[in-house]
GROMACS .gro file of C-alpha atoms in nm:
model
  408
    1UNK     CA    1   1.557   2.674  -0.500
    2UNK     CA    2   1.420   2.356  -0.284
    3UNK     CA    3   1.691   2.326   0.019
    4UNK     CA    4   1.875   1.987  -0.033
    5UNK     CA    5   1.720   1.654   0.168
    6UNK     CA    6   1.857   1.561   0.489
    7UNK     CA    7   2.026   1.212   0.537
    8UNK     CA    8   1.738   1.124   0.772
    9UNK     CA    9   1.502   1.182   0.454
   10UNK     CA   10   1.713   0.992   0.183
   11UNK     CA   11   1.708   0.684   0.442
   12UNK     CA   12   1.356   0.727   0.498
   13UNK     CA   13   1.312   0.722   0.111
   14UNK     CA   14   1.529   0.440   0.073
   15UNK     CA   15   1.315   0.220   0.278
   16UNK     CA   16   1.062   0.295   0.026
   17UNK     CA   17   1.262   0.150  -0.222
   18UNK     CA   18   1.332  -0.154  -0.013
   19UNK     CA   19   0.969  -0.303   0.040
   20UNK     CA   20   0.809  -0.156  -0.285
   21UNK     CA   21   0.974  -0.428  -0.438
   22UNK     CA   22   0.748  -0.675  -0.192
   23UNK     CA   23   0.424  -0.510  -0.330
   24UNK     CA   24   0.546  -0.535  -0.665
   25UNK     CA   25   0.577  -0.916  -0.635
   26UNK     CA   26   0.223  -0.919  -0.436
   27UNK     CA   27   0.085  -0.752  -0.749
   28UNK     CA   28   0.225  -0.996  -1.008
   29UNK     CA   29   0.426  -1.310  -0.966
   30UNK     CA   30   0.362  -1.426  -0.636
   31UNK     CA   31  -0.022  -1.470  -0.734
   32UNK     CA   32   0.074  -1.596  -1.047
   33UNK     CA   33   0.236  -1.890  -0.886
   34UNK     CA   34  -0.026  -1.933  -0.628
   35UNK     CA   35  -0.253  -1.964  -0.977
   36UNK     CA   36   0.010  -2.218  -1.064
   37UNK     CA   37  -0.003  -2.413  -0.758
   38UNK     CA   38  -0.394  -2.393  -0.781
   39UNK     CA   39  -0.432  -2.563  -1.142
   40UNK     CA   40  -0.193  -2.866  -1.014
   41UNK     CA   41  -0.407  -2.909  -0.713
   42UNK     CA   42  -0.715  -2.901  -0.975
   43UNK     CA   43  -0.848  -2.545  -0.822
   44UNK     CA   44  -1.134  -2.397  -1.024
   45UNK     CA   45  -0.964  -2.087  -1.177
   46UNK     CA   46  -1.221  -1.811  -1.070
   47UNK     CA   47  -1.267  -2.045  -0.736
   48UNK     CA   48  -0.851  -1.955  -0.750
   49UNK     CA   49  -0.958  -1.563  -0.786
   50UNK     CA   50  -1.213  -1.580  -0.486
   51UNK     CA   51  -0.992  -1.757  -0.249
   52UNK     CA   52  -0.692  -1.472  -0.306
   53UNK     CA   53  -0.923  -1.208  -0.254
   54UNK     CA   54  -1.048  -1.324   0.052
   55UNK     CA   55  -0.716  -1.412   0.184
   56UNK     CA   56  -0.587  -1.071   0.101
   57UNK     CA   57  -0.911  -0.910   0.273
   58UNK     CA   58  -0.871  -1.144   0.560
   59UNK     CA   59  -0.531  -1.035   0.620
   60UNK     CA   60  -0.565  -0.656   0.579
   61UNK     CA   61  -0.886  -0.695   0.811
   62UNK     CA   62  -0.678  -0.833   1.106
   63UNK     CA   63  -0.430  -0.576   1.081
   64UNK     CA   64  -0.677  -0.300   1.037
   65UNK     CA   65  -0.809  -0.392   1.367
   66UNK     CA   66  -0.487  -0.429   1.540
   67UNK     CA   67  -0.285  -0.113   1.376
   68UNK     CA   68  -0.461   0.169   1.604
   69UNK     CA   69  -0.327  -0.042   1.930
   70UNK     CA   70   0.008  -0.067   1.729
   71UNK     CA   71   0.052   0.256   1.665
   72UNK     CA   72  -0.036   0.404   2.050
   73UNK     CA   73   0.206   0.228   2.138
   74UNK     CA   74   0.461   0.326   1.913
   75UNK     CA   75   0.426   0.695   2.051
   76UNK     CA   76   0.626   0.583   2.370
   77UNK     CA   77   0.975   0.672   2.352
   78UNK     CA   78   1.192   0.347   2.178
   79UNK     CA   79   0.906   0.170   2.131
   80UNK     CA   80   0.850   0.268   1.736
   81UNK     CA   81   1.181   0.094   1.649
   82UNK     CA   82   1.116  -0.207   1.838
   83UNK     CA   83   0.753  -0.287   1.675
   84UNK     CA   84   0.886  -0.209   1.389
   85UNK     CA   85   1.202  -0.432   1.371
   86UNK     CA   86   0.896  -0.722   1.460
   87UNK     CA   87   0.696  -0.628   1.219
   88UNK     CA   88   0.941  -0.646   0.993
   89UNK     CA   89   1.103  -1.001   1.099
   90UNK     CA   90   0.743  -1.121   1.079
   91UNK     CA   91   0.777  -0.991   0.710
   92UNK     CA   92   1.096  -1.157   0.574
   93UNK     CA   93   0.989  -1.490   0.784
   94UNK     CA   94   0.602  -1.480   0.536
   95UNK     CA   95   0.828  -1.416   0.189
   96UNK     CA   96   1.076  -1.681   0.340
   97UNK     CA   97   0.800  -1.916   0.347
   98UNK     CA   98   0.680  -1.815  -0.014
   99UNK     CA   99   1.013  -1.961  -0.101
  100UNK     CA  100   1.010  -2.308  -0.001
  101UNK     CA  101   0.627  -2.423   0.019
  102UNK     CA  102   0.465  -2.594  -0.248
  103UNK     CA  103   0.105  -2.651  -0.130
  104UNK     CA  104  -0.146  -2.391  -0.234
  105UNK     CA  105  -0.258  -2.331   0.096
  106UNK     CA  106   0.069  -2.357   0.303
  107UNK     CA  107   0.167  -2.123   0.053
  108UNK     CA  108  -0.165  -1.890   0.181
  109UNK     CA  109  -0.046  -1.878   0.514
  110UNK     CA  110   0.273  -1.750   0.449
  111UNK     CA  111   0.153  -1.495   0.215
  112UNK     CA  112  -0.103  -1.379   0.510
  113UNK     CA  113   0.218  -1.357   0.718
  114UNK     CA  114   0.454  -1.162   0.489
  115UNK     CA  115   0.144  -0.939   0.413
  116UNK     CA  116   0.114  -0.871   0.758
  117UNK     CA  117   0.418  -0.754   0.807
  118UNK     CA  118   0.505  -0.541   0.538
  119UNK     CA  119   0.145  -0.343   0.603
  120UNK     CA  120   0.250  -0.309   1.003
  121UNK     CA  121   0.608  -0.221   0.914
  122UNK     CA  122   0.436   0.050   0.691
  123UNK     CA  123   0.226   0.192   1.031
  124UNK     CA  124   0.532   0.264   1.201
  125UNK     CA  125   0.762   0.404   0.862
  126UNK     CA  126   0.474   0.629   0.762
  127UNK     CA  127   0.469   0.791   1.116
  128UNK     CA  128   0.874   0.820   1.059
  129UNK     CA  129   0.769   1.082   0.784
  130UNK     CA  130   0.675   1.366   1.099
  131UNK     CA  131   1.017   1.251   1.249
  132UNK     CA  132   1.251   1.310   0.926
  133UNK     CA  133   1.092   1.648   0.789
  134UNK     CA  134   0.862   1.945   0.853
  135UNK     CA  135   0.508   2.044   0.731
  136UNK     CA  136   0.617   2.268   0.435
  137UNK     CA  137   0.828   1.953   0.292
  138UNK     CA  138   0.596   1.704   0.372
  139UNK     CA  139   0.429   1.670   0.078
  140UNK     CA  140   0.774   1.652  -0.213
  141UNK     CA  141   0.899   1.380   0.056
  142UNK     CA  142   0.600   1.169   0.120
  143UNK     CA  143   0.586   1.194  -0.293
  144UNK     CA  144   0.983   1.139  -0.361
  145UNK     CA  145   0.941   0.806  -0.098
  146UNK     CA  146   0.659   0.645  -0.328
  147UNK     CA  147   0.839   0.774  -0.661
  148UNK     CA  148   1.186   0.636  -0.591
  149UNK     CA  149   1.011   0.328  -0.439
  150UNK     CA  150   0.836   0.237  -0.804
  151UNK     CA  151   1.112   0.315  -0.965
  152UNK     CA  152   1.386   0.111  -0.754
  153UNK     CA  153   1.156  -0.181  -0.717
  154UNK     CA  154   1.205  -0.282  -1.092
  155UNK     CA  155   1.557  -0.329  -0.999
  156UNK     CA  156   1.522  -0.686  -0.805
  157UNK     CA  157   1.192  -0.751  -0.989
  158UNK     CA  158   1.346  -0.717  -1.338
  159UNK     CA  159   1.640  -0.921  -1.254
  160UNK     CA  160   1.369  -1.171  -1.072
  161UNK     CA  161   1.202  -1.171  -1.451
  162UNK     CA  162   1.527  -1.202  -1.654
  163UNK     CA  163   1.527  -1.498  -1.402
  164UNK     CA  164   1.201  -1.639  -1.481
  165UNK     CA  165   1.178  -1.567  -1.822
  166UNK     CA  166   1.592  -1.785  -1.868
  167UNK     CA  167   1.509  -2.016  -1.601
  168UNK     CA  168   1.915  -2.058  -1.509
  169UNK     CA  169   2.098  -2.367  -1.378
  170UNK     CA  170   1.900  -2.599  -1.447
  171UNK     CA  171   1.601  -2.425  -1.245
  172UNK     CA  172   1.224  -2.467  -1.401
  173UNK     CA  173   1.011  -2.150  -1.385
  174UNK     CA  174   0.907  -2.220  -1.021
  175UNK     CA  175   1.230  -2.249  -0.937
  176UNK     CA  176   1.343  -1.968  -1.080
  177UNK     CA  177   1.038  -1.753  -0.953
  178UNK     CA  178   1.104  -1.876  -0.554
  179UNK     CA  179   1.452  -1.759  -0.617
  180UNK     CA  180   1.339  -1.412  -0.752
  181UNK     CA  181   1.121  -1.401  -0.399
  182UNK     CA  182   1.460  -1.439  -0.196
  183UNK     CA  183   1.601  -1.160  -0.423
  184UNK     CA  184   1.334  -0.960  -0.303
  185UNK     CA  185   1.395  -1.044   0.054
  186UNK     CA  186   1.772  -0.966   0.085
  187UNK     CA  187   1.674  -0.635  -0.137
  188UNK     CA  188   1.411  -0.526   0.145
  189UNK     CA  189   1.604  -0.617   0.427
  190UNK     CA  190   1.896  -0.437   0.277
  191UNK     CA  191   1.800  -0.123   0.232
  192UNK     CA  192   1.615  -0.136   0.560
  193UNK     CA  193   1.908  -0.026   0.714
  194UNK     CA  194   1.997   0.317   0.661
  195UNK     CA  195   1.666   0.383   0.807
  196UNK     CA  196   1.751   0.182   1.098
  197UNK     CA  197   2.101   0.403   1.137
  198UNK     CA  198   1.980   0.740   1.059
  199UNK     CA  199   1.639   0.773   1.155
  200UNK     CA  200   1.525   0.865   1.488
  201UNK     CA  201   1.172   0.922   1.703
  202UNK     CA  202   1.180   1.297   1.718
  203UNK     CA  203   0.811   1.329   1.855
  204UNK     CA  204   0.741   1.083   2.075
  205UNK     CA  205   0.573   1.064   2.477
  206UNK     CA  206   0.717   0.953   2.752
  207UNK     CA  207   0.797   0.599   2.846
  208UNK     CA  208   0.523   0.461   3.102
  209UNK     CA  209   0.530   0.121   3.256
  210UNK     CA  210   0.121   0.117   3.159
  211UNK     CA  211   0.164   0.182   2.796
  212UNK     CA  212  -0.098  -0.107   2.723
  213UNK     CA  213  -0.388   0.065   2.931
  214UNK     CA  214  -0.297   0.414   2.865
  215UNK     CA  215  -0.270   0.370   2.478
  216UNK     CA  216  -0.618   0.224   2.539
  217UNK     CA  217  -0.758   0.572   2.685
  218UNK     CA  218  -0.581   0.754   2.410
  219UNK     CA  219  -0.779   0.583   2.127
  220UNK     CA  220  -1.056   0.672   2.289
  221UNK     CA  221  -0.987   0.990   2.347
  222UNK     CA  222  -0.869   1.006   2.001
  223UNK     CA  223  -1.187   0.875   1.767
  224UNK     CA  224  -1.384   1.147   2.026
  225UNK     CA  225  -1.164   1.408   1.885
  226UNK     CA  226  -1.160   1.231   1.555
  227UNK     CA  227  -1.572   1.311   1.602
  228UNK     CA  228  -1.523   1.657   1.709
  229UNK     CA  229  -1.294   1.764   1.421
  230UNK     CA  230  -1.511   1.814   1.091
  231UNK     CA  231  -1.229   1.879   0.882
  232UNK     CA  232  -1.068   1.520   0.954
  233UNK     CA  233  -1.336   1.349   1.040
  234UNK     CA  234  -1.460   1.333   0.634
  235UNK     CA  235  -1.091   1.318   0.531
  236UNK     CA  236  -1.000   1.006   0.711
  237UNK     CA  237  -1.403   0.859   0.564
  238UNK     CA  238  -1.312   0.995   0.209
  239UNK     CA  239  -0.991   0.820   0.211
  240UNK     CA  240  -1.160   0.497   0.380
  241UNK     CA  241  -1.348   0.462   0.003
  242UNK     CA  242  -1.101   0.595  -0.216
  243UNK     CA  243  -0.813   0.429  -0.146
  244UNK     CA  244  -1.003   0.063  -0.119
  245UNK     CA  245  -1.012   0.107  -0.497
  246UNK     CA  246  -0.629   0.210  -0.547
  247UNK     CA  247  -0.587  -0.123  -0.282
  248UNK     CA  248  -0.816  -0.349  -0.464
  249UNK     CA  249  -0.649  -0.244  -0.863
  250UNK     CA  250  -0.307  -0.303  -0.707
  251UNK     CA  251  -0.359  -0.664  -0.513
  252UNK     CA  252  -0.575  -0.844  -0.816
  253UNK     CA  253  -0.449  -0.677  -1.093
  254UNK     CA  254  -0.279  -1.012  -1.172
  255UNK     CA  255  -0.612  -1.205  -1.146
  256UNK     CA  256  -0.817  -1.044  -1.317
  257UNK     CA  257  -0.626  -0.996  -1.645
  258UNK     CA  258  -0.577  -1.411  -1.621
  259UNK     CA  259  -0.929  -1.436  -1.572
  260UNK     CA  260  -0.994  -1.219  -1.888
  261UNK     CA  261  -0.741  -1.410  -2.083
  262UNK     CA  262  -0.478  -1.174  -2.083
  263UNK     CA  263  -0.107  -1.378  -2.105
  264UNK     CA  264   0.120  -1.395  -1.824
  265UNK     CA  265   0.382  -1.249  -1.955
  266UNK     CA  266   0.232  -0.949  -2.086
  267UNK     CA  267   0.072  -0.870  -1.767
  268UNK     CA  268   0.425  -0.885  -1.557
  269UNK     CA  269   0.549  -0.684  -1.861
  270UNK     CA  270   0.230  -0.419  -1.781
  271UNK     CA  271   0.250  -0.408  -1.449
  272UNK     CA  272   0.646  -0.312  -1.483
  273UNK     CA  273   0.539  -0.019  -1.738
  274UNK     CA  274   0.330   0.087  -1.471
  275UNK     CA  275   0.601   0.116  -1.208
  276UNK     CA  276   0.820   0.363  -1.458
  277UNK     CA  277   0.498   0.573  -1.531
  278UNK     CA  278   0.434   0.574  -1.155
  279UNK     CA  279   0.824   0.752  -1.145
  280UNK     CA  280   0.773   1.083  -1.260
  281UNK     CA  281   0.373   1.124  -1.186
  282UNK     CA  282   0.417   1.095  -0.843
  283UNK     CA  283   0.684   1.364  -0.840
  284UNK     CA  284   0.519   1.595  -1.081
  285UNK     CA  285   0.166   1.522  -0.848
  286UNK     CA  286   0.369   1.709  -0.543
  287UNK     CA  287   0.477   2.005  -0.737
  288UNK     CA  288   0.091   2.033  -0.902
  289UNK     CA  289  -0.027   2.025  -0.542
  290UNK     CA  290   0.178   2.326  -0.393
  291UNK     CA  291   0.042   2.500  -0.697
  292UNK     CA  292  -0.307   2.395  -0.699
  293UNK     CA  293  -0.365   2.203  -0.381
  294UNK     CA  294  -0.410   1.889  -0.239
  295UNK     CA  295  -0.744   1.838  -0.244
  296UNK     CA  296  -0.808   1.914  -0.539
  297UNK     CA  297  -0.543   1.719  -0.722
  298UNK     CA  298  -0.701   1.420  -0.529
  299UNK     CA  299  -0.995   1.497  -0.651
  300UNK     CA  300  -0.895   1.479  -0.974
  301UNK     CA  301  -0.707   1.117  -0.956
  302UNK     CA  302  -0.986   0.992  -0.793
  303UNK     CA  303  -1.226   1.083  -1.159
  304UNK     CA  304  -0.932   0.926  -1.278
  305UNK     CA  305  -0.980   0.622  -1.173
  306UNK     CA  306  -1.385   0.603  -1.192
  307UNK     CA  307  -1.242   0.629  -1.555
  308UNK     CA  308  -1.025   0.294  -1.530
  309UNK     CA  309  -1.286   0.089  -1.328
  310UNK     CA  310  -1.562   0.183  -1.631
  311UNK     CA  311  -1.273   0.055  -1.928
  312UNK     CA  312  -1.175  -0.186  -1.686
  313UNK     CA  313  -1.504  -0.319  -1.649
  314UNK     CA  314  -1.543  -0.472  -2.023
  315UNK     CA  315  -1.148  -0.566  -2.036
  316UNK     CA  316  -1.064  -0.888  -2.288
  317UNK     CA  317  -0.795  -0.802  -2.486
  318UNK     CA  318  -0.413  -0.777  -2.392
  319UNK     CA  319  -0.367  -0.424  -2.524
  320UNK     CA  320  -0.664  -0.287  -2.290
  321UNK     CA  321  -0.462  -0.429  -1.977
  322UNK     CA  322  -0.158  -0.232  -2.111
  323UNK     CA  323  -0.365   0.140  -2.134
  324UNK     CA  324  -0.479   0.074  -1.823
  325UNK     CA  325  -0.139  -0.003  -1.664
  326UNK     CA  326  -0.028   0.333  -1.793
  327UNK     CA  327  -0.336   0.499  -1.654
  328UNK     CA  328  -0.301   0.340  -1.307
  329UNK     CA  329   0.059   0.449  -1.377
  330UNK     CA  330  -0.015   0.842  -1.405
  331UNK     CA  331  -0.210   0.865  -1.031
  332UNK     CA  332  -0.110   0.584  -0.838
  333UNK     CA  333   0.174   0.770  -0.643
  334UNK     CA  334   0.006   1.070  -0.668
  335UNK     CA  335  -0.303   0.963  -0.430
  336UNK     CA  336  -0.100   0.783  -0.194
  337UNK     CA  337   0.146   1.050  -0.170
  338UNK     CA  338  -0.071   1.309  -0.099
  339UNK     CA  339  -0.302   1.110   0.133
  340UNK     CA  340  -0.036   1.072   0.338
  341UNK     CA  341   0.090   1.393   0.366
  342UNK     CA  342  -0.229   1.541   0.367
  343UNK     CA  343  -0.288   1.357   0.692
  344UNK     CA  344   0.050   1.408   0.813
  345UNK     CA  345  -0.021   1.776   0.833
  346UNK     CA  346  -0.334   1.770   1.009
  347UNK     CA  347  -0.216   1.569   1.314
  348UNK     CA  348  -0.035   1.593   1.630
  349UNK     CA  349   0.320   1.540   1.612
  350UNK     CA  350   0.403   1.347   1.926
  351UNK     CA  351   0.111   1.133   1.873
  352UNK     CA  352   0.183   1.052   1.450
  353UNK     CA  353   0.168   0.695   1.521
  354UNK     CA  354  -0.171   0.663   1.680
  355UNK     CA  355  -0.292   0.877   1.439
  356UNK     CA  356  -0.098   0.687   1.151
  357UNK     CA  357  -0.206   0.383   1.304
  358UNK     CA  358  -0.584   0.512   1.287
  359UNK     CA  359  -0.483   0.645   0.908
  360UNK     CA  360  -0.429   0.260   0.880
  361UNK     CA  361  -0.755   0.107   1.014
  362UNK     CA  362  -0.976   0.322   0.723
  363UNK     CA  363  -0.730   0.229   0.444
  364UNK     CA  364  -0.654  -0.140   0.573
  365UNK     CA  365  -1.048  -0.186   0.637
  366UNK     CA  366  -1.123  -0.062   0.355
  367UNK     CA  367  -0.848  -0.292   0.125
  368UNK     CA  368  -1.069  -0.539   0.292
  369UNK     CA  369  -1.408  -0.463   0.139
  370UNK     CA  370  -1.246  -0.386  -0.202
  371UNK     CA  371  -1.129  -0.748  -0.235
  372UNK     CA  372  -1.469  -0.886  -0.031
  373UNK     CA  373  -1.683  -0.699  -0.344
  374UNK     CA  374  -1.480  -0.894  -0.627
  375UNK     CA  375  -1.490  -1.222  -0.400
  376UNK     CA  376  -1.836  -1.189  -0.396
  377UNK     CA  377  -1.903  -1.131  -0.730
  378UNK     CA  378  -1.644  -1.412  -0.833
  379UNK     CA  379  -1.850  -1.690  -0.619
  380UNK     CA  380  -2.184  -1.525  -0.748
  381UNK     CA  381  -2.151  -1.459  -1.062
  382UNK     CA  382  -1.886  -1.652  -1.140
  383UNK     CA  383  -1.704  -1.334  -1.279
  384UNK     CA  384  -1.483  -1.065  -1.145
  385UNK     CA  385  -1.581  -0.802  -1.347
  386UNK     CA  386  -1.928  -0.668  -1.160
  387UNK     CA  387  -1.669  -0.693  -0.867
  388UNK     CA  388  -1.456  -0.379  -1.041
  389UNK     CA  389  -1.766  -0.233  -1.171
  390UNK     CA  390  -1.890  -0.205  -0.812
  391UNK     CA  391  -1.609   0.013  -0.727
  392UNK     CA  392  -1.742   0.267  -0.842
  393UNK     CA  393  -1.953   0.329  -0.557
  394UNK     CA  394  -1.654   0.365  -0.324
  395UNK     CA  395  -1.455   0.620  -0.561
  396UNK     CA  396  -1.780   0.793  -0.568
  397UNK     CA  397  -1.809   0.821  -0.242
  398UNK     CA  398  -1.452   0.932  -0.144
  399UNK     CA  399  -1.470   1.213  -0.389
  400UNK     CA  400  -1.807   1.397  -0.230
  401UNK     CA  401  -1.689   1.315   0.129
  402UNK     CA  402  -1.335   1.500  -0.006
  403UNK     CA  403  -1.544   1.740  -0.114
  404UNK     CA  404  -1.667   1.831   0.265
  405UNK     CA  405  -1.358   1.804   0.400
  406UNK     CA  406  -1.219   2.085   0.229
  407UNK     CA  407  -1.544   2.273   0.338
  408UNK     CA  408  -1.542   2.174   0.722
   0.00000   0.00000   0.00000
């Protein structure tokens, strides 16, 4: 019978829950009202597309550089909590912004700076997961975190829609969307807090008044173990391709269905089915994995989704956006669950946030070149579809570099 979770691992979860709901809105409403903002200002609508995606590759790019620093020195006794309390001010203060601004680009900037923070707040909380349970439960609580966060995210976002979709008081739909972005503030910040009271830094090393220059040394010393240590070494590159697909299906979801015509309202809709599929997958991924292994289960949702870039490739029609919501659905959690606690098993304990922090560079660099490829295609060929096409390559290439790391 599974032993009951510890407090420390419900809060953990429950921050989960909290800033899920963020990513939900960065996945469908708050580029729909960029879009919005965009057509007043007379933006091109695929010039629209290509300017998101390079914002959002821009922004994961700078924190991809920065999150290996971050997370060094995070490993110092009291400092996780601190950088993460920043990074998470630095958060609420970018969704603040996406409240209040009515300028396409103004509204950019903000969304660069509540990006930011969520994805540097997320450094630090995935390290937490070595701090709140052990190896053999690793994987059913790195899965329960991304399951209950789908799942509890639809609570502000639905109430954000029934919002939207009623436009209250008076409110027009802008109106009514900003407010559903403070919902989704006040919901994040909320549940940060059990985390916050029952979650401490169990592995950590010791304070140091040269944290700056030592962390330094210990990256390098790191990426020379990193090159030492087969087995790692073409996890950490497989996950660098994989998960820039998962990334780059997740942040332009949005724009691409309005590119290929499909309404607004149906793709919110979609994108909420999505979330409920994502529920019980993710669960039912961890107890498939104890049974058949990792690996190979991420194996399999990578084919997966080779499968939903080829249908998503030739996408025009509303109900094609709403298989493949159910399909992205079925392994979303499931591949970011068990990436996580894949790596979370294969690294030092008193050192998780270096690590994590490196675990962050490949997925944040590679969230950048996801985006870059659609951008590219989207000022070139004035289409996003070769973009998703093209991504192909990277799934490809995550699943035979997986492949060696369970041989190493």
């Amino acid at each position: 019978m599974p032993q009951k979770m510890t407090r420390a691992e419900r809060s953990w979860i429950l921050y989960d829950v909290g800033n899920s709901a963020f990513i939900l809105l960065v996945t469908t409403t708050i580029p729909i009202l960029f879009r919005g903002l965009a057509d007043a200002e007379g933006i091109d609508a695929v010039y629209a597309s290509g300017l998101w995606a390079s914002v959002t590759a821009a922004s994961v790019l700078a924190l991809a550089v920065l999150s290996p620093f971050l997370g060094a020195v995070a490993d110092y006794s009291g400092m996780k909590r601190k950088l993460f309390l920043a990074s998470l001010g630095l958060g609420l203060l970018g969704l603040s912004g996406l409240c209040v601004v009515g300028n396409p680009f103004a509204y950019l900037a903000f969304f660069v700076a509540a990006r930011l923070g969520y994805s540097a707040c997320n450094v630090f909380y995935d390290a937490m997961l070595t701090d709140v349970t052990t190896d053999d439960r690793i994987d059913r609580i790195s899965a329960a975190g991304y399951a209950w966060g789908y799942i509890g995210s639809c609570i502000p976002f639905i109430v954000g829609i029934v919002l939207i979709f009623t436009t209250p008081f008076g409110w027009s739909t802008a109106q009514a969307t900003r407010a559903s972005f403070a919902l989704t503030g006040v919901w994040w910040a909320l549940l940060t807090v059990p985390l916050l009271r029952d979650v401490r830094q169990v592995h950590c090393l010791d304070d140091r008044p040269d944290k700056v220059r030592h962390s330094l040394a210990r990256l390098r010393e790191t990426f020379r173990k990193l090159r030492r240590d087969r087995r790692m070494r073409f996890f950490i590159l497989a996950y660098f391709f994989y998960i820039d697909g998962v990334y780059t299906i997740m942040s332009l979801a949005t724009t691409y269905g309005a590119e290929a015509g499909v309404d607004q309202t149906q793709m919110i809709l979609a994108l909420l089915l999505t979330q409920f599929v994502a529920f019980p997958c993710a669960l039912l991924t961890a107890k498939a994995a104890a049974r058949w292994g990792t690996v190979r289960l991420l194996r399999l949702s990578i084919v997966a989704y080779m499968g939903i870039c080829s249908f998503g490739y030739q996408l025009d029609q509303a109900w094609e956006f709403w298989l493949l919501a159910v399909a992205v659905g079925m392994f979303q959690g499931g591949i970011q669950s068990l990436s996580r606690s894949h790596f979370g098993k294969m690294i030092p304990k008193e050192e998780a946030n270096e690590y994590f922090g490196l675990f962050d560079i490949f997925g944040k660099a590679a969230d950048f070149m996801g985006p870059a490829i659609v951008a590219f295609c989207a000022f070139v060929f004035h289409s996003s579809s070769f973009g998703i096409l093209g991504l192909l390559i990277l799934f490809a290439a995550g699943f035979v570099l997986l492949g060696k790391s369970e041989r190493a």
